[in-house]
Amino acid sequence: MGKWQEMTKEELETQYSPSKWSLRRVKDVIEVHIQATSDATHNAQAATKTLLNVPYGLGEGEKLDVYLPKEPSQTFPLVLYIHGGYWQLLSKEVSGFAARPLVTHGIALAAVDYDVAPKGQLEEMVRQVRRSVAFAVQQYTWISDVYLLGHSAGAHLAAMVLSTDWTEFDVVPNIKGAFLVSGVYDLEPIMHTYVNDVLHINREVVQSNSPLQRAHKLEGKKGCRVLIAVAQHDSPEFHRQSWEYFEAVRSAGWSASFLDIADRDHFDVAEKLSQEDYVLTQVILNMISGE
């Protein structure tokens, strides 16, 4: 497959339509994904100590659901999960599915809500997610370290957090690691697809909100460990973007690793985080425990 600029609109739209690359024999893989993450979130809430609908800002959509270890130590890590949905779908209500394996190991998880399109604009989504991180570290004194976990559009937003100038937030979060799963790191191709029918981004927004185009801002900043993961059955464009962002993070002098997860598509690569024995869950637990 050639450069995205050489693709027809139809080819480009196919590349950025993750459901078309899934090999699962289901009628609607997105519907199956939402059901799976919703069920796992409800299970996590039933089995875990939670703080639900915690406001991190003044906006109606600026809320967190926090899942806490049952027998916590004095301080413990927090993983902030930022959901996907192409910046226009999903919410924290279906985003607590990764909590149970984490809280079992003494790690808290906070599912972050933000205003998706058409209500929310991309630049504001970035600000909201940054605000959620700043709020968490100011509000919760029990946090030892902060980790970011983002899937799809959420991986884009998590990557944008890494290049934040924290001076405007009056806090510098101790971000120890970021787990970026099947993300989009250059928004320019997105601008030319159906996704932009709702998102309405222009070239200026693309340049200031594309982690790949902002990777130089990571140079000289205090780095953290970054894992960039992609599913085997993600499209070639998702693979390309993940690999290029991995190289950009490494070139900026940060510690980066790349993981291509076999036998998974764009959706179950995240869904399976509800299972402790899943390879990505194990990688996350090992990185947080320092192994």
Tab-separated table of C-alpha atoms in Angstrom:
chain	number	residue	atom	x	y	z
A	1	MET	CA	0.000	0.000	0.000
A	2	GLY	CA	1.398	3.389	-1.027
A	3	LYS	CA	1.463	6.655	0.887
A	4	TRP	CA	-1.910	7.795	2.130
A	5	GLN	CA	-1.675	10.912	-0.048
A	6	GLU	CA	-1.708	8.640	-3.117
A	7	MET	CA	-4.840	6.735	-2.065
A	8	THR	CA	-8.277	7.337	-3.468
A	9	LYS	CA	-10.868	8.652	-1.011
A	10	GLU	CA	-12.410	5.173	-0.931
A	11	GLU	CA	-9.070	3.525	-0.154
A	12	LEU	CA	-8.335	6.062	2.581
A	13	GLU	CA	-11.775	5.620	4.146
A	14	THR	CA	-11.241	1.845	4.183
A	15	GLN	CA	-7.878	2.284	5.903
A	16	TYR	CA	-9.515	4.366	8.619
A	17	SER	CA	-12.562	2.113	9.049
A	18	PRO	CA	-11.294	-0.320	11.724
A	19	SER	CA	-14.380	-2.551	11.601
A	20	LYS	CA	-13.582	-3.483	7.985
A	21	TRP	CA	-10.338	-5.156	9.071
A	22	SER	CA	-11.782	-7.376	11.804
A	23	LEU	CA	-11.929	-11.091	10.994
A	24	ARG	CA	-14.568	-11.801	13.632
A	25	ARG	CA	-17.710	-13.279	12.140
A	26	VAL	CA	-20.199	-10.989	13.805
A	27	LYS	CA	-22.836	-8.740	12.281
A	28	ASP	CA	-21.567	-5.524	13.869
A	29	VAL	CA	-18.162	-5.644	15.560
A	30	ILE	CA	-18.616	-2.146	17.021
A	31	GLU	CA	-21.881	-3.166	18.671
A	32	VAL	CA	-20.207	-6.312	20.044
A	33	HIS	CA	-17.349	-4.169	21.354
A	34	ILE	CA	-19.662	-1.760	23.165
A	35	GLN	CA	-21.595	-4.638	24.709
A	36	ALA	CA	-18.408	-6.388	25.861
A	37	THR	CA	-16.909	-3.261	27.423
A	38	SER	CA	-20.248	-2.312	28.986
A	39	ASP	CA	-20.660	-5.758	30.587
A	40	ALA	CA	-17.087	-5.779	31.876
A	41	THR	CA	-17.507	-2.251	33.265
A	42	HIS	CA	-20.656	-3.261	35.164
A	43	ASN	CA	-18.832	-6.327	36.507
A	44	ALA	CA	-15.944	-4.144	37.658
A	45	GLN	CA	-18.289	-1.728	39.421
A	46	ALA	CA	-20.029	-4.600	41.197
A	47	ALA	CA	-16.734	-6.077	42.404
A	48	THR	CA	-14.748	-2.931	43.174
A	49	LYS	CA	-14.800	0.055	45.497
A	50	THR	CA	-15.696	3.012	43.273
A	51	LEU	CA	-15.991	6.789	43.233
A	52	LEU	CA	-18.408	7.514	40.385
A	53	ASN	CA	-19.099	10.764	38.530
A	54	VAL	CA	-16.299	12.719	40.188
A	55	PRO	CA	-16.167	16.175	38.539
A	56	TYR	CA	-12.696	17.228	37.370
A	57	GLY	CA	-13.982	20.453	35.792
A	58	LEU	CA	-17.104	22.564	35.495
A	59	GLY	CA	-18.389	21.010	32.261
A	60	GLU	CA	-21.166	18.434	32.250
A	61	GLY	CA	-18.922	15.934	30.471
A	62	GLU	CA	-15.910	16.495	32.744
A	63	LYS	CA	-16.206	13.565	35.107
A	64	LEU	CA	-14.214	10.544	36.275
A	65	ASP	CA	-15.181	7.090	37.471
A	66	VAL	CA	-12.492	5.881	39.885
A	67	TYR	CA	-11.952	2.199	40.721
A	68	LEU	CA	-9.960	1.622	43.903
A	69	PRO	CA	-8.054	-1.363	45.322
A	70	LYS	CA	-9.956	-3.090	48.139
A	71	GLU	CA	-6.936	-3.266	50.417
A	72	PRO	CA	-4.760	-0.386	49.280
A	73	SER	CA	-1.306	0.425	50.534
A	74	GLN	CA	-0.683	3.969	51.770
A	75	THR	CA	0.089	5.171	48.268
A	76	PHE	CA	-0.537	3.350	45.005
A	77	PRO	CA	-0.433	3.980	41.254
A	78	LEU	CA	-3.288	5.426	39.210
A	79	VAL	CA	-3.999	4.482	35.608
A	80	LEU	CA	-6.090	7.049	33.731
A	81	TYR	CA	-8.044	5.308	30.967
A	82	ILE	CA	-9.020	7.476	27.990
A	83	HIS	CA	-11.629	5.867	25.781
A	84	GLY	CA	-11.773	5.748	21.993
A	85	GLY	CA	-14.741	6.103	19.653
A	86	TYR	CA	-13.209	8.328	16.952
A	87	TRP	CA	-13.713	11.385	19.211
A	88	GLN	CA	-17.499	11.048	18.737
A	89	LEU	CA	-18.663	7.880	20.514
A	90	LEU	CA	-18.424	6.032	23.854
A	91	SER	CA	-18.040	7.343	27.384
A	92	LYS	CA	-16.725	6.433	30.824
A	93	GLU	CA	-19.902	4.374	31.329
A	94	VAL	CA	-18.355	1.616	29.176
A	95	SER	CA	-14.724	2.339	30.076
A	96	GLY	CA	-14.102	0.641	33.420
A	97	PHE	CA	-13.557	-2.778	31.851
A	98	ALA	CA	-9.799	-2.826	32.551
A	99	ALA	CA	-10.244	-2.115	36.258
A	100	ARG	CA	-10.490	-5.559	37.840
A	101	PRO	CA	-7.022	-6.920	36.977
A	102	LEU	CA	-5.492	-3.602	38.037
A	103	VAL	CA	-7.246	-3.202	41.399
A	104	THR	CA	-6.420	-6.844	42.175
A	105	HIS	CA	-2.774	-5.769	42.007
A	106	GLY	CA	-3.233	-2.637	44.127
A	107	ILE	CA	-3.564	-0.208	41.207
A	108	ALA	CA	-6.414	2.292	40.830
A	109	LEU	CA	-8.063	3.093	37.520
A	110	ALA	CA	-9.908	6.282	36.577
A	111	ALA	CA	-12.076	6.254	33.445
A	112	VAL	CA	-12.092	9.746	31.943
A	113	ASP	CA	-15.103	11.342	30.279
A	114	TYR	CA	-14.728	14.192	27.806
A	115	ASP	CA	-17.127	15.970	25.451
A	116	VAL	CA	-17.196	13.979	22.223
A	117	ALA	CA	-18.231	15.502	18.876
A	118	PRO	CA	-20.418	17.063	17.712
A	119	LYS	CA	-20.795	18.760	21.116
A	120	GLY	CA	-17.082	18.766	21.790
A	121	GLN	CA	-14.326	20.147	19.573
A	122	LEU	CA	-11.029	18.305	19.322
A	123	GLU	CA	-8.923	21.049	20.898
A	124	GLU	CA	-11.252	21.120	23.903
A	125	MET	CA	-11.099	17.314	24.252
A	126	VAL	CA	-7.306	17.623	24.526
A	127	ARG	CA	-7.666	20.344	27.180
A	128	GLN	CA	-10.213	18.285	29.103
A	129	VAL	CA	-8.036	15.184	29.251
A	130	ARG	CA	-5.057	17.263	30.368
A	131	ARG	CA	-7.279	18.852	33.018
A	132	SER	CA	-8.371	15.428	34.242
A	133	VAL	CA	-4.745	14.417	34.825
A	134	ALA	CA	-3.967	17.643	36.690
A	135	PHE	CA	-7.118	17.280	38.795
A	136	ALA	CA	-6.350	13.685	39.754
A	137	VAL	CA	-2.861	14.418	41.057
A	138	GLN	CA	-4.056	17.503	42.961
A	139	GLN	CA	-7.134	15.785	44.399
A	140	TYR	CA	-5.813	12.356	45.364
A	141	THR	CA	-2.851	12.437	47.715
A	142	TRP	CA	-2.620	8.641	47.652
A	143	ILE	CA	-1.299	8.584	44.091
A	144	SER	CA	2.289	7.369	43.900
A	145	ASP	CA	2.672	7.369	40.114
A	146	VAL	CA	0.428	8.185	37.161
A	147	TYR	CA	0.050	6.062	34.046
A	148	LEU	CA	-1.957	6.831	30.919
A	149	LEU	CA	-3.865	4.155	29.024
A	150	GLY	CA	-5.582	5.163	25.804
A	151	HIS	CA	-7.304	3.191	23.057
A	152	SER	CA	-7.820	4.426	19.480
A	153	ALA	CA	-8.832	8.116	19.704
A	154	GLY	CA	-8.010	7.807	23.407
A	155	ALA	CA	-4.438	6.865	22.509
A	156	HIS	CA	-4.251	10.078	20.484
A	157	LEU	CA	-5.467	12.091	23.481
A	158	ALA	CA	-3.079	10.298	25.848
A	159	ALA	CA	-0.196	11.040	23.477
A	160	MET	CA	-1.216	14.717	23.493
A	161	VAL	CA	-0.962	14.683	27.293
A	162	LEU	CA	2.713	13.703	26.997
A	163	SER	CA	3.599	16.991	25.286
A	164	THR	CA	1.649	19.182	27.743
A	165	ASP	CA	3.114	22.404	29.100
A	166	TRP	CA	1.992	21.922	32.683
A	167	THR	CA	2.770	25.478	33.841
A	168	GLU	CA	-0.818	26.576	33.151
A	169	PHE	CA	-2.101	23.795	35.423
A	170	ASP	CA	0.120	24.681	38.407
A	171	VAL	CA	1.115	21.046	38.773
A	172	VAL	CA	3.572	18.664	37.131
A	173	PRO	CA	2.091	15.140	37.263
A	174	ASN	CA	4.509	12.304	37.927
A	175	ILE	CA	3.631	10.437	34.736
A	176	LYS	CA	5.682	7.249	34.805
A	177	GLY	CA	4.309	5.522	31.717
A	178	ALA	CA	1.842	5.607	28.830
A	179	PHE	CA	0.172	2.665	27.121
A	180	LEU	CA	-1.073	3.733	23.694
A	181	VAL	CA	-3.220	1.109	21.981
A	182	SER	CA	-4.228	1.192	18.281
A	183	GLY	CA	-3.982	4.955	18.135
A	184	VAL	CA	-4.023	7.742	15.568
A	185	TYR	CA	-1.026	10.050	15.907
A	186	ASP	CA	-1.268	12.124	12.717
A	187	LEU	CA	-4.693	13.655	12.127
A	188	GLU	CA	-4.031	14.798	8.563
A	189	PRO	CA	-5.378	11.645	6.859
A	190	ILE	CA	-8.431	11.764	9.163
A	191	MET	CA	-9.223	15.237	7.840
A	192	HIS	CA	-9.909	13.668	4.431
A	193	THR	CA	-12.250	10.888	5.630
A	194	TYR	CA	-15.838	10.446	6.791
A	195	VAL	CA	-14.652	10.904	10.384
A	196	ASN	CA	-14.282	14.611	9.695
A	197	ASP	CA	-17.961	14.924	8.750
A	198	VAL	CA	-18.592	15.175	12.493
A	199	LEU	CA	-15.175	16.287	13.769
A	200	HIS	CA	-14.748	19.342	11.475
A	201	ILE	CA	-11.006	19.706	11.946
A	202	ASN	CA	-8.904	21.936	9.686
A	203	ARG	CA	-5.194	22.071	8.901
A	204	GLU	CA	-4.415	24.367	11.838
A	205	VAL	CA	-6.126	22.000	14.291
A	206	VAL	CA	-4.320	19.060	12.699
A	207	GLN	CA	-0.896	20.655	13.094
A	208	SER	CA	-1.372	21.672	16.711
A	209	ASN	CA	-3.102	18.442	17.802
A	210	SER	CA	-1.172	15.678	16.033
A	211	PRO	CA	1.266	13.892	18.367
A	212	LEU	CA	3.486	12.959	15.411
A	213	GLN	CA	3.788	16.603	14.397
A	214	ARG	CA	4.414	17.609	18.016
A	215	ALA	CA	6.928	14.871	18.861
A	216	HIS	CA	9.785	17.405	18.827
A	217	LYS	CA	8.168	18.974	21.900
A	218	LEU	CA	9.046	15.811	23.828
A	219	GLU	CA	12.755	16.578	23.460
A	220	GLY	CA	14.233	17.909	26.665
A	221	LYS	CA	11.108	17.107	28.700
A	222	LYS	CA	11.229	14.637	31.553
A	223	GLY	CA	10.353	11.448	29.742
A	224	CYS	CA	8.377	8.392	30.757
A	225	ARG	CA	8.179	4.878	29.392
A	226	VAL	CA	5.867	4.645	26.399
A	227	LEU	CA	4.386	1.446	25.034
A	228	ILE	CA	2.831	1.706	21.592
A	229	ALA	CA	0.677	-1.304	20.788
A	230	VAL	CA	-1.218	-2.207	17.631
A	231	ALA	CA	-3.470	-5.133	16.780
A	232	GLN	CA	-2.508	-7.649	14.100
A	233	HIS	CA	-5.827	-6.957	12.375
A	234	ASP	CA	-5.565	-3.196	12.499
A	235	SER	CA	-5.254	-1.645	9.041
A	236	PRO	CA	-1.867	-0.917	7.426
A	237	GLU	CA	-2.416	2.791	8.107
A	238	PHE	CA	-2.897	2.167	11.824
A	239	HIS	CA	0.273	0.066	11.776
A	240	ARG	CA	2.173	2.811	9.935
A	241	GLN	CA	1.032	5.532	12.308
A	242	SER	CA	1.881	3.454	15.379
A	243	TRP	CA	5.351	2.620	14.094
A	244	GLU	CA	6.109	6.210	13.062
A	245	TYR	CA	5.037	7.549	16.444
A	246	PHE	CA	7.128	4.902	18.183
A	247	GLU	CA	10.165	6.034	16.185
A	248	ALA	CA	9.417	9.703	16.897
A	249	VAL	CA	9.151	9.107	20.664
A	250	ARG	CA	12.395	7.151	20.629
A	251	SER	CA	14.118	9.850	18.563
A	252	ALA	CA	13.079	12.399	21.193
A	253	GLY	CA	15.150	10.444	23.709
A	254	TRP	CA	12.299	8.727	25.522
A	255	SER	CA	12.121	5.036	26.410
A	256	ALA	CA	9.678	3.493	23.922
A	257	SER	CA	8.637	-0.037	23.061
A	258	PHE	CA	6.433	-1.423	20.295
A	259	LEU	CA	4.054	-4.368	20.551
A	260	ASP	CA	2.131	-5.955	17.673
A	261	ILE	CA	-0.549	-8.089	19.307
A	262	ALA	CA	-1.368	-11.283	17.420
A	263	ASP	CA	-4.886	-12.498	16.635
A	264	ARG	CA	-6.564	-9.273	17.774
A	265	ASP	CA	-8.512	-6.607	15.927
A	266	HIS	CA	-8.921	-2.908	16.657
A	267	PHE	CA	-11.637	-3.623	19.198
A	268	ASP	CA	-10.789	-6.764	21.147
A	269	VAL	CA	-7.203	-5.523	21.535
A	270	ALA	CA	-8.768	-3.276	24.203
A	271	GLU	CA	-11.703	-5.476	25.290
A	272	LYS	CA	-9.368	-8.203	26.522
A	273	LEU	CA	-7.868	-5.841	29.106
A	274	SER	CA	-10.647	-7.107	31.373
A	275	GLN	CA	-8.685	-10.389	31.577
A	276	GLU	CA	-5.616	-10.703	33.784
A	277	ASP	CA	-3.961	-13.370	31.624
A	278	TYR	CA	-4.179	-11.271	28.431
A	279	VAL	CA	-0.734	-10.397	27.048
A	280	LEU	CA	-1.303	-6.628	27.112
A	281	THR	CA	-2.688	-6.734	30.654
A	282	GLN	CA	0.454	-8.589	31.714
A	283	VAL	CA	2.729	-6.097	29.974
A	284	ILE	CA	0.951	-3.211	31.736
A	285	LEU	CA	1.117	-4.892	35.145
A	286	ASN	CA	4.792	-5.710	34.677
A	287	MET	CA	5.676	-2.182	33.596
A	288	ILE	CA	3.866	-0.672	36.595
A	289	SER	CA	5.476	-3.111	39.017
A	290	GLY	CA	8.871	-2.241	37.547
A	291	GLU	CA	9.741	-5.674	36.215
